[in-house]
Coordinates of C-alpha atoms and ligand atoms in Angstrom, one line a residue:
M614 CA 0.2 0.2 0.1
A615 CA 1.3 3.7 -0.6
K616 CA 2.2 5.2 2.6
E617 CA 0.4 8.3 3.5
I618 CA 2.1 11.7 2.6
K619 CA 1.8 14.2 4.9
T620 CA 4.7 16.5 4.6
I621 CA 6.7 17.2 1.0
G622 CA 9.6 18.8 -0.2
V623 CA 10.7 20.7 -3.0
L624 CA 14.7 21.8 -4.4
T625 CA 16.2 23.0 -7.6
S626 CA 19.2 21.3 -8.7
G627 CA 21.6 21.2 -11.3
G628 CA 22.1 24.3 -13.4
D629 CA 19.3 27.1 -12.6
A630 CA 16.9 27.7 -15.6
P631 CA 14.3 30.7 -15.6
G632 CA 10.6 29.4 -14.7
M633 CA 12.3 26.9 -11.8
N634 CA 10.4 30.3 -9.5
A635 CA 7.2 29.3 -11.1
A636 CA 7.6 25.5 -10.6
I637 CA 8.6 25.8 -7.0
R638 CA 5.1 28.3 -6.4
A639 CA 3.1 25.6 -7.6
V640 CA 4.4 22.7 -5.8
V641 CA 3.9 24.8 -2.5
R642 CA 0.4 25.7 -3.8
K643 CA -0.8 22.6 -4.8
G644 CA 0.5 20.6 -2.0
I645 CA -0.7 22.9 0.3
A646 CA -4.4 22.9 -1.6
N647 CA -4.2 18.9 -1.5
G648 CA -3.6 19.4 2.7
V649 CA -0.4 18.5 3.1
Q650 CA 2.8 20.4 4.5
V651 CA 5.7 21.7 2.1
K652 CA 8.9 22.3 3.1
G653 CA 11.8 23.7 0.7
I654 CA 15.3 22.4 0.1
K655 CA 18.2 25.0 -0.2
K656 CA 21.1 24.4 -2.8
G657 CA 19.6 21.4 -4.2
Y658 CA 21.0 18.1 -2.8
Q659 CA 24.1 19.8 -1.1
G660 CA 21.5 21.9 1.1
L661 CA 19.4 18.2 1.8
L662 CA 22.9 16.7 3.4
N663 CA 23.2 20.3 5.3
E664 CA 19.6 20.2 6.4
E665 CA 19.4 23.7 4.8
I666 CA 15.3 23.1 5.4
I667 CA 12.7 25.8 5.6
D668 CA 9.2 25.6 5.6
L669 CA 7.0 27.1 3.1
Q670 CA 3.8 28.8 3.4
K671 CA 2.0 30.0 0.3
K672 CA 2.6 33.6 1.2
N673 CA 6.5 32.5 0.6
V674 CA 6.1 31.8 -2.7
S675 CA 4.5 34.7 -3.9
D676 CA 5.7 37.7 -6.0
I677 CA 8.3 35.1 -7.2
I678 CA 6.5 33.9 -10.6
Q679 CA 8.2 36.5 -12.6
R680 CA 11.6 36.2 -11.5
G681 CA 14.8 34.2 -13.1
G682 CA 17.1 31.9 -11.0
T683 CA 15.6 30.0 -8.4
I684 CA 14.5 31.4 -4.9
L685 CA 15.4 28.2 -3.1
G686 CA 18.9 28.3 -5.0
T687 CA 21.0 25.3 -6.5
A688 CA 24.1 23.5 -6.2
R689 CA 26.1 20.3 -7.5
C690 CA 26.6 18.2 -5.3
A691 CA 30.0 15.1 -5.1
E692 CA 28.5 13.9 -2.0
F693 CA 24.9 12.9 -3.3
R694 CA 26.7 10.6 -5.8
T695 CA 28.0 8.2 -3.1
L696 CA 25.7 5.7 -1.5
E697 CA 26.5 6.9 1.7
G698 CA 25.4 10.2 1.0
Q699 CA 22.2 9.1 -0.7
Q700 CA 21.5 7.0 2.8
L701 CA 22.3 10.2 4.8
G702 CA 19.6 12.6 2.5
A703 CA 17.2 9.7 3.4
E704 CA 18.2 9.8 6.9
I705 CA 17.5 13.6 6.8
C706 CA 14.2 13.8 5.2
R707 CA 13.0 11.0 7.5
K708 CA 14.5 13.1 10.4
H709 CA 12.3 16.4 9.2
G710 CA 9.1 14.4 8.5
I711 CA 9.7 14.7 4.7
D712 CA 8.0 12.1 3.2
G713 CA 8.4 12.4 -0.8
I714 CA 10.2 15.4 -2.3
V715 CA 9.9 16.8 -6.1
V716 CA 13.2 17.3 -7.3
I717 CA 13.6 20.4 -10.3
G718 CA 16.8 19.6 -12.7
G719 CA 18.2 17.7 -15.2
D720 CA 18.9 14.3 -16.0
G721 CA 22.0 14.5 -13.2
S722 CA 19.3 15.2 -10.8
Y723 CA 16.9 12.8 -11.8
K724 CA 20.1 10.2 -10.9
G725 CA 19.6 11.6 -7.6
A726 CA 16.1 11.3 -7.6
Q727 CA 16.2 7.5 -8.2
A728 CA 18.6 6.9 -5.8
L729 CA 16.4 8.7 -2.9
S730 CA 13.5 6.4 -4.2
K731 CA 15.5 3.2 -3.5
Q732 CA 16.5 4.6 0.1
G733 CA 12.7 4.7 0.6
I734 CA 11.8 8.4 0.1
N735 CA 9.2 9.4 -2.6
T736 CA 10.6 11.5 -5.6
I737 CA 9.0 13.1 -8.6
G738 CA 11.1 14.8 -11.1
I739 CA 10.2 17.8 -13.2
P740 CA 12.3 18.8 -15.8
G741 CA 14.5 22.2 -15.3
T742 CA 17.4 22.9 -17.9
I743 CA 17.5 25.5 -20.2
D744 CA 19.3 23.0 -23.0
L745 CA 16.2 20.9 -23.5
D746 CA 18.3 17.6 -23.6
I747 CA 15.7 15.5 -21.5
A748 CA 14.3 12.6 -23.7
C749 CA 10.8 12.1 -22.4
T750 CA 9.4 15.7 -22.7
E751 CA 9.1 18.1 -26.0
Y752 CA 9.3 20.8 -22.9
T753 CA 12.1 22.0 -20.2
I754 CA 11.5 24.5 -17.8
G755 CA 14.1 28.0 -18.9
F756 CA 14.8 27.0 -23.1
D757 CA 11.6 29.0 -24.2
T758 CA 13.4 32.1 -21.9
A759 CA 16.7 31.3 -23.1
I760 CA 16.2 30.7 -26.8
N761 CA 14.4 34.3 -26.6
T762 CA 16.9 35.8 -24.9
A763 CA 19.5 34.7 -27.3
M764 CA 18.0 35.7 -30.1
D765 CA 17.1 38.9 -29.2
A766 CA 21.0 39.3 -28.3
I767 CA 22.0 37.4 -31.9
D768 CA 19.4 40.3 -33.6
K769 CA 21.7 42.9 -31.8
V770 CA 25.4 41.1 -33.0
R771 CA 24.0 41.1 -36.5
D772 CA 23.3 44.8 -36.7
T773 CA 26.8 46.1 -35.7
S774 CA 28.2 43.2 -38.0
S775 CA 26.0 44.0 -41.1
S776 CA 27.5 47.9 -40.6
H777 CA 31.2 46.9 -40.4
E778 CA 30.0 44.0 -43.1
R779 CA 32.0 41.4 -40.9
C780 CA 31.4 37.9 -39.6
S781 CA 30.6 37.2 -36.5
I782 CA 30.7 34.0 -34.6
I783 CA 28.4 33.5 -31.3
E784 CA 28.5 31.1 -29.6
V785 CA 25.4 30.0 -27.5
M786 CA 25.0 27.4 -24.6
G787 CA 24.8 23.7 -24.8
R788 CA 27.3 21.7 -23.5
D789 CA 26.2 18.5 -25.4
A790 CA 22.9 19.2 -26.8
G791 CA 22.5 21.8 -30.1
Y792 CA 18.8 22.7 -29.5
I793 CA 19.6 26.3 -28.4
A794 CA 21.9 26.8 -31.6
L795 CA 19.4 25.2 -33.7
W796 CA 16.5 27.2 -32.6
C797 CA 18.3 30.7 -33.0
G798 CA 20.3 29.2 -35.9
V799 CA 16.7 29.0 -37.6
A800 CA 15.0 32.1 -35.9
N801 CA 18.0 34.7 -36.7
G802 CA 18.6 33.3 -40.2
A803 CA 21.9 31.8 -39.1
E804 CA 24.5 31.6 -42.5
D805 CA 25.8 28.4 -40.6
I806 CA 24.9 26.4 -37.6
L807 CA 27.4 24.7 -35.6
L808 CA 25.2 21.6 -33.4
P809 CA 27.5 19.1 -30.9
E810 CA 25.5 16.4 -32.5
K811 CA 26.6 17.1 -36.2
Y812 CA 29.4 19.3 -36.6
D813 CA 31.8 17.6 -38.7
Y814 CA 34.9 20.1 -37.6
N815 CA 35.9 21.2 -41.2
E816 CA 36.3 24.6 -41.1
Q817 CA 36.9 24.8 -45.1
T818 CA 33.3 24.7 -45.8
I819 CA 32.5 27.4 -43.4
I820 CA 35.2 29.5 -44.7
N821 CA 33.9 28.5 -48.7
N822 CA 30.3 29.9 -47.2
I823 CA 31.9 33.3 -46.1
I824 CA 33.7 34.2 -49.3
N825 CA 31.1 32.6 -51.5
N826 CA 28.4 34.8 -49.4
R827 CA 30.4 38.1 -49.8
K828 CA 31.1 37.4 -53.5
R829 CA 27.0 37.1 -53.9
G830 CA 27.1 40.8 -51.8
K831 CA 25.7 39.9 -48.1
T832 CA 27.1 42.3 -45.9
H833 CA 27.4 39.8 -43.1
H834 CA 27.8 36.4 -42.0
I835 CA 26.7 34.8 -38.6
I836 CA 27.7 31.7 -37.5
I837 CA 25.8 30.1 -34.5
N838 CA 28.2 28.0 -32.5
A839 CA 27.0 25.5 -29.9
E840 CA 29.4 25.8 -26.4
G841 CA 30.3 22.2 -27.3
I842 CA 31.5 22.5 -30.0
G843 CA 33.3 26.0 -28.3
H844 CA 36.9 27.6 -29.4
S845 CA 34.4 30.6 -30.7
T846 CA 38.1 33.0 -30.1
S847 CA 40.4 31.0 -32.1
M848 CA 37.9 29.8 -35.0
A849 CA 37.1 33.9 -35.6
R850 CA 40.9 34.2 -35.7
R851 CA 40.9 31.3 -38.6
I852 CA 38.7 32.3 -40.2
E853 CA 39.6 35.8 -40.6
A854 CA 43.1 35.0 -41.6
A855 CA 41.3 32.3 -44.4
T856 CA 38.9 34.5 -45.5
G857 CA 40.4 37.7 -45.0
I858 CA 36.9 39.2 -43.6
E859 CA 36.9 40.8 -40.2
T860 CA 35.8 38.2 -37.8
R861 CA 34.5 38.6 -34.4
A862 CA 33.7 36.2 -31.5
T863 CA 30.6 37.2 -29.1
I864 CA 30.4 34.2 -26.3
L865 CA 26.7 34.8 -25.0
G866 CA 27.0 32.5 -22.1
Y867 CA 25.4 32.5 -18.8
M868 CA 23.0 36.0 -19.5
Q869 CA 20.9 33.1 -21.6
R870 CA 20.4 31.3 -18.0
G871 CA 18.9 34.4 -16.2
G872 CA 15.9 36.9 -17.0
N873 CA 12.3 36.9 -16.4
P874 CA 10.8 33.4 -17.5
T875 CA 8.6 34.1 -20.9
C876 CA 4.8 33.2 -20.1
K877 CA 5.4 30.0 -21.7
D878 CA 7.9 28.6 -19.1
R879 CA 5.7 30.6 -16.3
F880 CA 2.4 28.4 -17.5
Y881 CA 4.3 25.2 -18.2
A882 CA 6.5 25.2 -15.1
S883 CA 2.9 26.0 -13.3
I884 CA 1.4 23.2 -14.5
M885 CA 4.4 20.7 -14.0
G886 CA 4.7 21.7 -10.5
A887 CA 1.2 21.3 -9.3
Y888 CA 1.1 18.1 -11.5
A889 CA 4.4 16.6 -9.5
A890 CA 2.6 17.9 -6.3
D891 CA -0.6 15.9 -7.1
I892 CA 1.3 12.7 -7.6
L893 CA 3.8 13.1 -5.2
C894 CA 0.5 13.3 -2.7
Q895 CA -0.9 10.5 -4.5
G896 CA 1.7 8.2 -3.0
K897 CA 3.4 7.9 -6.6
T898 CA 7.3 7.7 -6.2
N899 CA 10.6 7.6 -9.1
R900 CA 8.2 9.3 -11.8
V901 CA 9.3 12.3 -13.7
V902 CA 6.9 14.9 -15.4
G903 CA 7.2 15.6 -19.2
Y904 CA 5.0 17.0 -21.8
Q905 CA 3.9 14.7 -25.1
H906 CA 1.9 15.8 -28.0
G907 CA 0.1 18.1 -26.0
E908 CA -0.2 16.4 -23.1
F909 CA 1.3 16.6 -19.5
L910 CA 2.4 13.4 -18.1
D911 CA 4.7 11.1 -16.0
F912 CA 7.0 8.2 -16.4
D913 CA 9.4 5.9 -14.4
I914 CA 12.6 7.5 -13.8
D915 CA 14.1 4.2 -14.8
E916 CA 12.6 4.4 -18.2
A917 CA 13.0 8.2 -18.8
L918 CA 16.5 7.9 -17.9
A919 CA 17.1 4.9 -20.7
M920 CA 15.5 7.0 -23.4
K921 CA 17.4 8.7 -26.2
K922 CA 17.2 12.4 -27.8
T923 CA 18.3 13.6 -30.7
I924 CA 18.2 16.4 -33.1
S925 CA 15.1 15.7 -35.7
E926 CA 16.9 15.3 -39.0
Y927 CA 14.1 16.8 -40.6
Q928 CA 14.7 20.0 -38.4
Y929 CA 18.5 20.1 -39.4
E930 CA 18.0 19.6 -43.2
V931 CA 15.6 22.3 -42.9
S932 CA 17.5 24.7 -40.9
R933 CA 21.0 23.7 -43.6
T934 CA 18.4 24.6 -46.4
L935 CA 17.4 27.9 -45.1
S936 CA 20.5 29.3 -44.2
M937 CA 21.7 29.0 -47.8
Ligands
ADP1738 P1 21.5 18.4 -13.9 O1 20.8 17.8 -12.9 O2 21.3 19.9 -14.9 O3 21.8 17.3 -15.2 P2 24.1 17.4 -12.7 O4 24.5 16.5 -13.7 O5 25.5 18.6 -12.4 O6 22.8 18.7 -13.5 O7 23.2 16.9 -11.5 C1 22.9 17.3 -10.4 C2 23.3 17.3 -9.2 O8 22.6 15.7 -9.2 C3 25.1 16.3 -8.9 O9 25.4 17.7 -8.2 C4 24.7 15.6 -7.8 O10 24.7 16.0 -6.5 C5 23.3 14.8 -8.5 N1 23.2 13.8 -9.4 C6 24.0 13.8 -10.8 N2 24.2 12.5 -10.9 C7 23.7 11.9 -9.8 C8 23.9 9.8 -9.5 N3 24.7 9.2 -10.7 N4 23.5 9.9 -8.6 C9 23.6 10.5 -7.9 N5 22.9 12.0 -7.8 C10 23.4 12.3 -8.9
F6P1739 O1 22.1 24.3 -17.6 C1 22.9 23.6 -18.4 C2 24.0 24.3 -18.9 O2 23.6 25.6 -19.2 C3 25.0 24.0 -20.4 O3 24.0 24.5 -21.5 C4 26.4 24.5 -19.6 O4 26.9 23.5 -20.1 C5 26.1 24.1 -18.4 O5 24.7 24.5 -17.8 C6 27.0 25.4 -17.6 O6 27.1 25.0 -16.4 P1 27.9 25.3 -15.1 O7 27.0 26.3 -14.3 O8 28.4 24.3 -14.2 O9 28.6 26.3 -15.7

């Protein structure tokens, strides 16, 4: 029989993402509406091990839905990767009367949730990452805000690139996944889009593109480069030397992880937070919330972690056709 849930916790873990606050707010308010107490665990699994645990009432989450970052703070915690760390985490939960936890984060954070669940603490994951690289869901909290932030910045770089007839390499986030680069590459009309999943490291192709475009009268050449490929500054130097065209690198960096969440991120994060609180209160464990084909749904964490996600071949092919 499922254990009775009286108190639930919520934490944010791994890289922060705009919209995490909306999810925290929803977990708290839906949890309270379901008749349970809610506790906030600060700084991810590190804060759990340090017992940085606070009571959360409805009023504690007012005025946060519009804010970027996470009011609970986030961290990476090496100790939680060990069995001892996980056992201690579960013990601390029991000590504080926490029957279950909503974990907002990426794949790594899900592994922590999976481990806690094995230690008898119910866990539900919510996808929180700007990278969109979680296989069981078409939506992750923060991606929409990040691509809009990056898109605006790239538009600005493009203005000055055109004025100076320069080539610009703009590096966007995504260590292993090229979704931000793909979306911005298409949305900003980039001439070249370099994705970690696809790039063949043949710079000569890019150089030829730049030279041909210049011959055809194009005044700028925008290359969107994903962080996973990186080295934008040295790439710019090599391209300038090979083409004779002034080339500059702009690394957008952490600005993409901050800022007020878009309406989409606030809405989806709110629904996912509420959904997670609901299934946790029903006694479910070792599940993650996802969004597919217009529906919010949940999956077993083990199955979710085993799923693979790849860049759509069709979308990639279209991005290449449109950039010509
Ligand atoms: P993300 O959740 O964004 O993928 P990380 O991969 O950095 O970010 O993971 C966040 C945290 O989740 C880690 O710092 C660690 O505390 C925990 N974690 C990651 N992998 C594991 C694992 N295999 N077992 C237990 N905890 C893990
Ligand atoms: O959260 C995802 C992400 O922004 C990746 O795109 C990036 O590679 C990574 O986090 C950087 O994380 P850190 O905060 O450890 O520098």
